[in-house]
mmCIF file with all atom_site columns, C-alpha atoms in Angstrom:
data_model
loop_
_atom_site.group_PDB
_atom_site.id
_atom_site.type_symbol
_atom_site.label_atom_id
_atom_site.label_alt_id
_atom_site.label_comp_id
_atom_site.label_asym_id
_atom_site.label_entity_id
_atom_site.label_seq_id
_atom_site.pdbx_PDB_ins_code
_atom_site.Cartn_x
_atom_site.Cartn_y
_atom_site.Cartn_z
_atom_site.occupancy
_atom_site.B_iso_or_equiv
_atom_site.pdbx_formal_charge
_atom_site.auth_seq_id
_atom_site.auth_comp_id
_atom_site.auth_asym_id
_atom_site.auth_atom_id
_atom_site.pdbx_PDB_model_num
ATOM 1   C CA . MET F 1 1   ? -86.408 -108.793 12.572  1.00 93.00 ? 205 MET F CA 1
ATOM 2   C CA . GLN F 1 2   ? -88.989 -111.161 13.962  1.00 93.00 ? 206 GLN F CA 1
ATOM 3   C CA . PRO F 1 3   ? -87.741 -113.989 15.581  1.00 96.00 ? 207 PRO F CA 1
ATOM 4   C CA . LEU F 1 4   ? -86.591 -117.431 13.769  1.00 96.00 ? 208 LEU F CA 1
ATOM 5   C CA . THR F 1 5   ? -87.160 -120.720 15.341  1.00 96.00 ? 209 THR F CA 1
ATOM 6   C CA . GLU F 1 6   ? -84.845 -123.450 13.662  1.00 96.00 ? 210 GLU F CA 1
ATOM 7   C CA . GLN F 1 7   ? -87.119 -124.769 11.699  1.00 96.00 ? 211 GLN F CA 1
ATOM 8   C CA . ASP F 1 8   ? -87.765 -121.078 9.746   1.00 96.00 ? 212 ASP F CA 1
ATOM 9   C CA . ILE F 1 9   ? -84.151 -120.848 9.208   1.00 97.00 ? 213 ILE F CA 1
ATOM 10  C CA . ARG F 1 10  ? -83.704 -124.287 7.450   1.00 96.00 ? 214 ARG F CA 1
ATOM 11  C CA . THR F 1 11  ? -86.869 -124.088 5.168   1.00 96.00 ? 215 THR F CA 1
ATOM 12  C CA . SER F 1 12  ? -85.399 -120.445 4.123   1.00 97.00 ? 216 SER F CA 1
ATOM 13  C CA . PHE F 1 13  ? -82.226 -121.670 2.109   1.00 96.00 ? 217 PHE F CA 1
ATOM 14  C CA . ILE F 1 14  ? -82.575 -121.219 -1.876  1.00 95.00 ? 218 ILE F CA 1
ATOM 15  C CA . ASN F 1 15  ? -79.016 -122.220 -2.782  1.00 95.00 ? 219 ASN F CA 1
ATOM 16  C CA . CYS F 1 16  ? -78.465 -125.251 -1.062  1.00 92.00 ? 220 CYS F CA 1
ATOM 17  C CA . SER F 1 17  ? -79.979 -129.230 -0.965  1.00 91.00 ? 221 SER F CA 1
ATOM 18  C CA . LYS F 1 18  ? -83.046 -130.003 2.125   1.00 92.00 ? 222 LYS F CA 1
ATOM 19  C CA . GLY F 1 19  ? -80.625 -132.099 3.050   1.00 94.00 ? 223 GLY F CA 1
ATOM 20  C CA . GLU F 1 20  ? -78.024 -129.994 3.206   1.00 93.00 ? 224 GLU F CA 1
ATOM 21  C CA . ALA F 1 21  ? -80.202 -127.060 5.000   1.00 94.00 ? 225 ALA F CA 1
ATOM 22  C CA . LYS F 1 22  ? -81.302 -129.859 7.473   1.00 95.00 ? 226 LYS F CA 1
ATOM 23  C CA . ARG F 1 23  ? -77.138 -130.592 8.162   1.00 94.00 ? 227 ARG F CA 1
ATOM 24  C CA . LEU F 1 24  ? -76.638 -127.401 8.372   1.00 93.00 ? 228 LEU F CA 1
ATOM 25  C CA . ALA F 1 25  ? -75.059 -126.008 12.308  1.00 93.00 ? 229 ALA F CA 1
ATOM 26  C CA . VAL F 1 26  ? -77.898 -123.483 13.876  1.00 95.00 ? 230 VAL F CA 1
ATOM 27  C CA . PRO F 1 27  ? -76.989 -121.285 16.104  1.00 95.00 ? 231 PRO F CA 1
ATOM 28  C CA . ARG F 1 28  ? -77.691 -122.201 19.398  1.00 93.00 ? 232 ARG F CA 1
ATOM 29  C CA . ASP F 1 29  ? -78.463 -119.264 21.254  1.00 95.00 ? 233 ASP F CA 1
ATOM 30  C CA . LEU F 1 30  ? -81.575 -118.083 18.904  1.00 96.00 ? 234 LEU F CA 1
ATOM 31  C CA . GLY F 1 31  ? -83.216 -116.848 22.225  1.00 94.00 ? 235 GLY F CA 1
ATOM 32  C CA . GLU F 1 32  ? -80.704 -114.193 23.144  1.00 95.00 ? 236 GLU F CA 1
ATOM 33  C CA . ARG F 1 33  ? -80.390 -112.654 19.258  1.00 96.00 ? 237 ARG F CA 1
ATOM 34  C CA . PRO F 1 34  ? -81.059 -108.595 19.559  1.00 96.00 ? 238 PRO F CA 1
ATOM 35  C CA . TRP F 1 35  ? -83.803 -109.343 16.568  1.00 97.00 ? 239 TRP F CA 1
ATOM 36  C CA . GLY F 1 36  ? -85.158 -105.732 16.734  1.00 96.00 ? 240 GLY F CA 1
ATOM 37  C CA . ASP F 1 37  ? -81.672 -104.375 15.696  1.00 96.00 ? 241 ASP F CA 1
ATOM 38  C CA . LEU F 1 38  ? -81.188 -107.602 13.463  1.00 97.00 ? 242 LEU F CA 1
ATOM 39  C CA . ASP F 1 39  ? -81.467 -105.863 9.701   1.00 96.00 ? 243 ASP F CA 1
ATOM 40  C CA . PHE F 1 40  ? -80.768 -110.501 8.644   1.00 97.00 ? 244 PHE F CA 1
ATOM 41  C CA . LEU F 1 41  ? -79.334 -113.270 11.045  1.00 97.00 ? 245 LEU F CA 1
ATOM 42  C CA . GLY F 1 42  ? -75.634 -113.814 9.838   1.00 97.00 ? 246 GLY F CA 1
ATOM 43  C CA . TRP F 1 43  ? -73.066 -116.788 11.159  1.00 96.00 ? 247 TRP F CA 1
ATOM 44  C CA . ARG F 1 44  ? -69.977 -118.966 11.108  1.00 94.00 ? 248 ARG F CA 1
ATOM 45  C CA . ASP F 1 45  ? -70.466 -122.388 10.899  1.00 93.00 ? 249 ASP F CA 1
ATOM 46  C CA . PRO F 1 46  ? -68.593 -123.482 13.759  1.00 90.00 ? 250 PRO F CA 1
ATOM 47  C CA . GLY F 1 47  ? -67.452 -126.772 12.230  1.00 89.00 ? 251 GLY F CA 1
ATOM 48  C CA . ALA F 1 48  ? -66.543 -125.601 9.042   1.00 89.00 ? 252 ALA F CA 1
ATOM 49  C CA . PRO F 1 49  ? -64.429 -122.526 9.411   1.00 85.00 ? 253 PRO F CA 1
ATOM 50  C CA . ASP F 1 50  ? -64.995 -121.476 5.477   1.00 91.00 ? 254 ASP F CA 1
ATOM 51  C CA . ARG F 1 51  ? -68.329 -121.336 5.652   1.00 94.00 ? 255 ARG F CA 1
ATOM 52  C CA . SER F 1 52  ? -71.229 -119.147 6.876   1.00 96.00 ? 256 SER F CA 1
ATOM 53  C CA . TYR F 1 53  ? -74.668 -118.577 6.132   1.00 97.00 ? 257 TYR F CA 1
ATOM 54  C CA . LEU F 1 54  ? -77.551 -115.385 6.355   1.00 97.00 ? 258 LEU F CA 1
ATOM 55  C CA . VAL F 1 55  ? -81.137 -115.290 6.780   1.00 97.00 ? 259 VAL F CA 1
ATOM 56  C CA . THR F 1 56  ? -83.577 -112.333 5.909   1.00 97.00 ? 260 THR F CA 1
ATOM 57  C CA . GLU F 1 57  ? -87.202 -111.569 5.217   1.00 95.00 ? 261 GLU F CA 1
ATOM 58  C CA . ARG F 1 58  ? -87.414 -110.673 1.711   1.00 92.00 ? 262 ARG F CA 1
ATOM 59  C CA . ALA F 1 59  ? -91.063 -109.957 0.134   1.00 89.00 ? 263 ALA F CA 1
ATOM 60  C CA . GLY F 1 60  ? -92.685 -111.144 2.516   1.00 90.00 ? 264 GLY F CA 1
ATOM 61  C CA . ARG F 1 61  ? -90.730 -114.952 3.146   1.00 93.00 ? 265 ARG F CA 1
ATOM 62  C CA . LEU F 1 62  ? -88.084 -116.004 4.857   1.00 96.00 ? 266 LEU F CA 1
ATOM 63  C CA . VAL F 1 63  ? -84.504 -116.477 2.350   1.00 96.00 ? 267 VAL F CA 1
ATOM 64  C CA . GLY F 1 64  ? -81.450 -117.989 3.349   1.00 97.00 ? 268 GLY F CA 1
ATOM 65  C CA . VAL F 1 65  ? -77.828 -118.402 2.311   1.00 97.00 ? 269 VAL F CA 1
ATOM 66  C CA . SER F 1 66  ? -75.072 -120.856 2.222   1.00 97.00 ? 270 SER F CA 1
ATOM 67  C CA . MET F 1 67  ? -72.177 -119.251 1.144   1.00 97.00 ? 271 MET F CA 1
ATOM 68  C CA . ARG F 1 68  ? -68.208 -119.473 1.568   1.00 95.00 ? 272 ARG F CA 1
ATOM 69  C CA . PHE F 1 69  ? -64.832 -118.011 2.326   1.00 91.00 ? 273 PHE F CA 1
ATOM 70  C CA . GLN F 1 70  ? -61.137 -117.794 2.269   1.00 81.00 ? 274 GLN F CA 1
ATOM 71  C CA . ALA F 1 71  ? -59.496 -117.023 5.116   1.00 68.00 ? 275 ALA F CA 1
ATOM 72  C CA . ALA F 1 72  ? -57.576 -112.951 4.931   1.00 57.00 ? 276 ALA F CA 1
ATOM 73  C CA . GLN F 1 73  ? -54.175 -113.558 3.997   1.00 60.00 ? 277 GLN F CA 1
ATOM 74  C CA . ARG F 1 74  ? -53.215 -110.172 3.606   1.00 55.00 ? 278 ARG F CA 1
ATOM 75  C CA . GLY F 1 75  ? -50.809 -108.260 5.752   1.00 54.00 ? 279 GLY F CA 1
ATOM 76  C CA . PHE F 1 76  ? -51.186 -106.623 8.965   1.00 55.00 ? 280 PHE F CA 1
ATOM 77  C CA . LEU F 1 77  ? -52.246 -103.572 8.083   1.00 61.00 ? 281 LEU F CA 1
ATOM 78  C CA . HIS F 1 78  ? -54.085 -104.190 4.754   1.00 74.00 ? 282 HIS F CA 1
ATOM 79  C CA . ARG F 1 79  ? -57.835 -102.513 6.028   1.00 81.00 ? 283 ARG F CA 1
ATOM 80  C CA . SER F 1 80  ? -60.768 -104.155 4.128   1.00 88.00 ? 284 SER F CA 1
ATOM 81  C CA . MET F 1 81  ? -64.475 -102.548 3.532   1.00 91.00 ? 285 MET F CA 1
ATOM 82  C CA . CYS F 1 82  ? -67.522 -104.485 3.694   1.00 94.00 ? 286 CYS F CA 1
ATOM 83  C CA . SER F 1 83  ? -69.658 -103.939 0.952   1.00 96.00 ? 287 SER F CA 1
ATOM 84  C CA . LEU F 1 84  ? -72.814 -104.264 2.658   1.00 96.00 ? 288 LEU F CA 1
ATOM 85  C CA . CYS F 1 85  ? -72.477 -101.936 5.752   1.00 95.00 ? 289 CYS F CA 1
ATOM 86  C CA . LEU F 1 86  ? -69.489 -99.741  4.742   1.00 93.00 ? 290 LEU F CA 1
ATOM 87  C CA . THR F 1 87  ? -67.512 -100.655 7.456   1.00 91.00 ? 291 THR F CA 1
ATOM 88  C CA . THR F 1 88  ? -63.501 -101.255 7.693   1.00 89.00 ? 292 THR F CA 1
ATOM 89  C CA . HIS F 1 89  ? -61.825 -104.256 9.325   1.00 87.00 ? 293 HIS F CA 1
ATOM 90  C CA . PRO F 1 90  ? -58.534 -104.927 9.885   1.00 83.00 ? 294 PRO F CA 1
ATOM 91  C CA . ARG F 1 91  ? -57.201 -108.096 8.367   1.00 77.00 ? 295 ARG F CA 1
ATOM 92  C CA . GLY F 1 92  ? -59.694 -110.833 8.724   1.00 81.00 ? 296 GLY F CA 1
ATOM 93  C CA . GLY F 1 93  ? -62.844 -108.763 9.588   1.00 88.00 ? 297 GLY F CA 1
ATOM 94  C CA . VAL F 1 94  ? -63.679 -108.659 5.875   1.00 91.00 ? 298 VAL F CA 1
ATOM 95  C CA . ALA F 1 95  ? -64.109 -111.425 2.944   1.00 92.00 ? 299 ALA F CA 1
ATOM 96  C CA . LEU F 1 96  ? -64.750 -112.653 -0.229  1.00 94.00 ? 300 LEU F CA 1
ATOM 97  C CA . MET F 1 97  ? -68.159 -114.209 -0.078  1.00 96.00 ? 301 MET F CA 1
ATOM 98  C CA . THR F 1 98  ? -69.495 -116.801 -1.802  1.00 96.00 ? 302 THR F CA 1
ATOM 99  C CA . ALA F 1 99  ? -72.650 -117.890 -2.561  1.00 97.00 ? 303 ALA F CA 1
ATOM 100 C CA . ARG F 1 100 ? -73.538 -121.011 -4.936  1.00 96.00 ? 304 ARG F CA 1
ATOM 101 C CA . LYS F 1 101 ? -76.561 -118.977 -7.471  1.00 96.00 ? 305 LYS F CA 1
ATOM 102 C CA . ALA F 1 102 ? -79.811 -120.554 -6.581  1.00 95.00 ? 306 ALA F CA 1
ATOM 103 C CA . GLY F 1 103 ? -81.584 -122.695 -9.313  1.00 92.00 ? 307 GLY F CA 1
ATOM 104 C CA . ALA F 1 104 ? -80.338 -124.603 -12.349 1.00 92.00 ? 308 ALA F CA 1
ATOM 105 C CA . ALA F 1 105 ? -77.384 -121.661 -12.662 1.00 93.00 ? 309 ALA F CA 1
ATOM 106 C CA . GLY F 1 106 ? -76.557 -122.717 -9.271  1.00 92.00 ? 310 GLY F CA 1
ATOM 107 C CA . ARG F 1 107 ? -75.789 -126.442 -9.792  1.00 91.00 ? 311 ARG F CA 1
ATOM 108 C CA . GLU F 1 108 ? -74.033 -125.766 -12.967 1.00 93.00 ? 312 GLU F CA 1
ATOM 109 C CA . GLY F 1 109 ? -72.013 -124.686 -9.966  1.00 92.00 ? 313 GLY F CA 1
ATOM 110 C CA . ASN F 1 110 ? -72.492 -121.050 -11.030 1.00 95.00 ? 314 ASN F CA 1
ATOM 111 C CA . SER F 1 111 ? -71.985 -118.396 -7.990  1.00 96.00 ? 315 SER F CA 1
ATOM 112 C CA . VAL F 1 112 ? -71.227 -114.803 -7.098  1.00 97.00 ? 316 VAL F CA 1
ATOM 113 C CA . GLY F 1 113 ? -69.817 -112.745 -3.953  1.00 96.00 ? 317 GLY F CA 1
ATOM 114 C CA . ALA F 1 114 ? -69.531 -109.819 -2.119  1.00 96.00 ? 318 ALA F CA 1
ATOM 115 C CA . TYR F 1 115 ? -67.118 -108.489 0.485   1.00 95.00 ? 319 TYR F CA 1
ATOM 116 C CA . MET F 1 116 ? -68.617 -108.459 3.751   1.00 96.00 ? 320 MET F CA 1
ATOM 117 C CA . CYS F 1 117 ? -67.706 -109.150 7.336   1.00 94.00 ? 321 CYS F CA 1
ATOM 118 C CA . THR F 1 118 ? -66.636 -111.871 8.508   1.00 93.00 ? 322 THR F CA 1
ATOM 119 C CA . ASP F 1 119 ? -68.994 -111.962 11.544  1.00 93.00 ? 323 ASP F CA 1
ATOM 120 C CA . LEU F 1 120 ? -71.791 -110.960 10.071  1.00 96.00 ? 324 LEU F CA 1
ATOM 121 C CA . ALA F 1 121 ? -72.915 -108.300 12.543  1.00 95.00 ? 325 ALA F CA 1
ATOM 122 C CA . CYS F 1 122 ? -73.293 -105.189 9.916   1.00 96.00 ? 326 CYS F CA 1
ATOM 123 C CA . SER F 1 123 ? -76.358 -104.128 11.931  1.00 96.00 ? 327 SER F CA 1
ATOM 124 C CA . LEU F 1 124 ? -75.164 -103.866 15.034  1.00 96.00 ? 328 LEU F CA 1
ATOM 125 C CA . TYR F 1 125 ? -71.720 -101.833 13.768  1.00 94.00 ? 329 TYR F CA 1
ATOM 126 C CA . ILE F 1 126 ? -74.092 -100.193 11.552  1.00 94.00 ? 330 ILE F CA 1
ATOM 127 C CA . ARG F 1 127 ? -76.285 -99.301  14.864  1.00 95.00 ? 331 ARG F CA 1
ATOM 128 C CA . GLY F 1 128 ? -73.882 -98.867  17.439  1.00 91.00 ? 332 GLY F CA 1
ATOM 129 C CA . LYS F 1 129 ? -74.554 -101.934 19.450  1.00 93.00 ? 333 LYS F CA 1
ATOM 130 C CA . LYS F 1 130 ? -71.517 -103.438 18.330  1.00 90.00 ? 334 LYS F CA 1
ATOM 131 C CA . ALA F 1 131 ? -67.669 -101.999 18.792  1.00 84.00 ? 335 ALA F CA 1
ATOM 132 C CA . LEU F 1 132 ? -65.295 -102.655 16.579  1.00 80.00 ? 336 LEU F CA 1
ATOM 133 C CA . GLU F 1 133 ? -61.657 -104.198 17.607  1.00 72.00 ? 337 GLU F CA 1
ATOM 134 C CA . ALA F 1 134 ? -59.594 -102.436 15.303  1.00 64.00 ? 338 ALA F CA 1
ATOM 135 C CA . GLY F 1 135 ? -61.607 -101.668 12.462  1.00 59.00 ? 339 GLY F CA 1
ATOM 136 C CA . SER F 1 136 ? -64.320 -97.720  11.991  1.00 67.00 ? 340 SER F CA 1
ATOM 137 C CA . ARG F 1 137 ? -66.792 -96.604  10.566  1.00 73.00 ? 341 ARG F CA 1
ATOM 138 C CA . PHE F 1 138 ? -66.689 -93.147  8.633   1.00 76.00 ? 342 PHE F CA 1
ATOM 139 C CA . GLU F 1 139 ? -68.411 -90.182  10.332  1.00 82.00 ? 343 GLU F CA 1
ATOM 140 C CA . GLU F 1 140 ? -71.378 -90.102  7.777   1.00 86.00 ? 344 GLU F CA 1
ATOM 141 C CA . SER F 1 141 ? -74.188 -87.665  6.942   1.00 91.00 ? 345 SER F CA 1
ATOM 142 C CA . LEU F 1 142 ? -76.930 -89.939  6.496   1.00 94.00 ? 346 LEU F CA 1
ATOM 143 C CA . THR F 1 143 ? -78.385 -90.973  9.838   1.00 95.00 ? 347 THR F CA 1
ATOM 144 C CA . VAL F 1 144 ? -78.267 -94.233  11.121  1.00 94.00 ? 348 VAL F CA 1
ATOM 145 C CA . GLU F 1 145 ? -81.974 -95.062  9.951   1.00 96.00 ? 349 GLU F CA 1
ATOM 146 C CA . GLU F 1 146 ? -80.714 -93.987  5.907   1.00 97.00 ? 350 GLU F CA 1
ATOM 147 C CA . GLN F 1 147 ? -77.575 -96.019  6.571   1.00 96.00 ? 351 GLN F CA 1
ATOM 148 C CA . ILE F 1 148 ? -79.759 -99.322  7.639   1.00 96.00 ? 352 ILE F CA 1
ATOM 149 C CA . GLU F 1 149 ? -81.808 -98.515  4.392   1.00 97.00 ? 353 GLU F CA 1
ATOM 150 C CA . ARG F 1 150 ? -77.937 -98.065  2.302   1.00 97.00 ? 354 ARG F CA 1
ATOM 151 C CA . THR F 1 151 ? -76.789 -101.572 3.738   1.00 97.00 ? 355 THR F CA 1
ATOM 152 C CA . ARG F 1 152 ? -81.069 -103.480 3.566   1.00 97.00 ? 356 ARG F CA 1
ATOM 153 C CA . GLY F 1 153 ? -80.476 -101.830 -0.589  1.00 97.00 ? 357 GLY F CA 1
ATOM 154 C CA . HIS F 1 154 ? -76.096 -103.569 -0.810  1.00 97.00 ? 358 HIS F CA 1
ATOM 155 C CA . LEU F 1 155 ? -78.296 -106.952 0.610   1.00 97.00 ? 359 LEU F CA 1
ATOM 156 C CA . ALA F 1 156 ? -81.112 -106.952 -1.945  1.00 96.00 ? 360 ALA F CA 1
ATOM 157 C CA . ALA F 1 157 ? -78.605 -106.228 -4.631  1.00 97.00 ? 361 ALA F CA 1
ATOM 158 C CA . PHE F 1 158 ? -75.953 -109.462 -3.579  1.00 97.00 ? 362 PHE F CA 1
ATOM 159 C CA . LEU F 1 159 ? -79.640 -111.295 -3.296  1.00 96.00 ? 363 LEU F CA 1
ATOM 160 C CA . ASP F 1 160 ? -80.997 -110.249 -7.066  1.00 95.00 ? 364 ASP F CA 1
ATOM 161 C CA . LYS F 1 161 ? -77.587 -112.254 -7.532  1.00 96.00 ? 365 LYS F CA 1
ATOM 162 C CA . VAL F 1 162 ? -78.026 -114.825 -6.206  1.00 96.00 ? 366 VAL F CA 1
ATOM 163 C CA . TYR F 1 163 ? -81.674 -115.402 -7.511  1.00 90.00 ? 367 TYR F CA 1
ATOM 164 C CA . ALA F 1 164 ? -80.112 -114.101 -11.328 1.00 75.00 ? 368 ALA F CA 1
#
């Protein structure tokens, strides 16, 4: 992924108003992000613990999605799997992220969801750049490049649902 500016991020959102995009918390460490290892930029809002955001390149343009999630209420031994990168995490490491649909459907209250890593570090988990605290990645016969393509495909399918 190419490095992004705050302005790039704010103008990319497809499922919130321009005013909402203007007010959302953009990461302050954009200069230190490992852009070459990212398939998408994802972050949680430090001021609103139930909100997260994702920005990625799609069809030659940036697409940003505002999402909400509820903190996990499951038992300590329960594990969940991210539907994007297929990484498993213990309690709280994966949550159902819901995104309001783009356009008229979203204004009517329609939304879609997917189970994702709550820290949105899928790209780094796949590449082995971020260690899991207590979760795991299954040993796969796919190469890292194939796993990256699969994750991008899962993300594209989620974005298709946001657009639909």
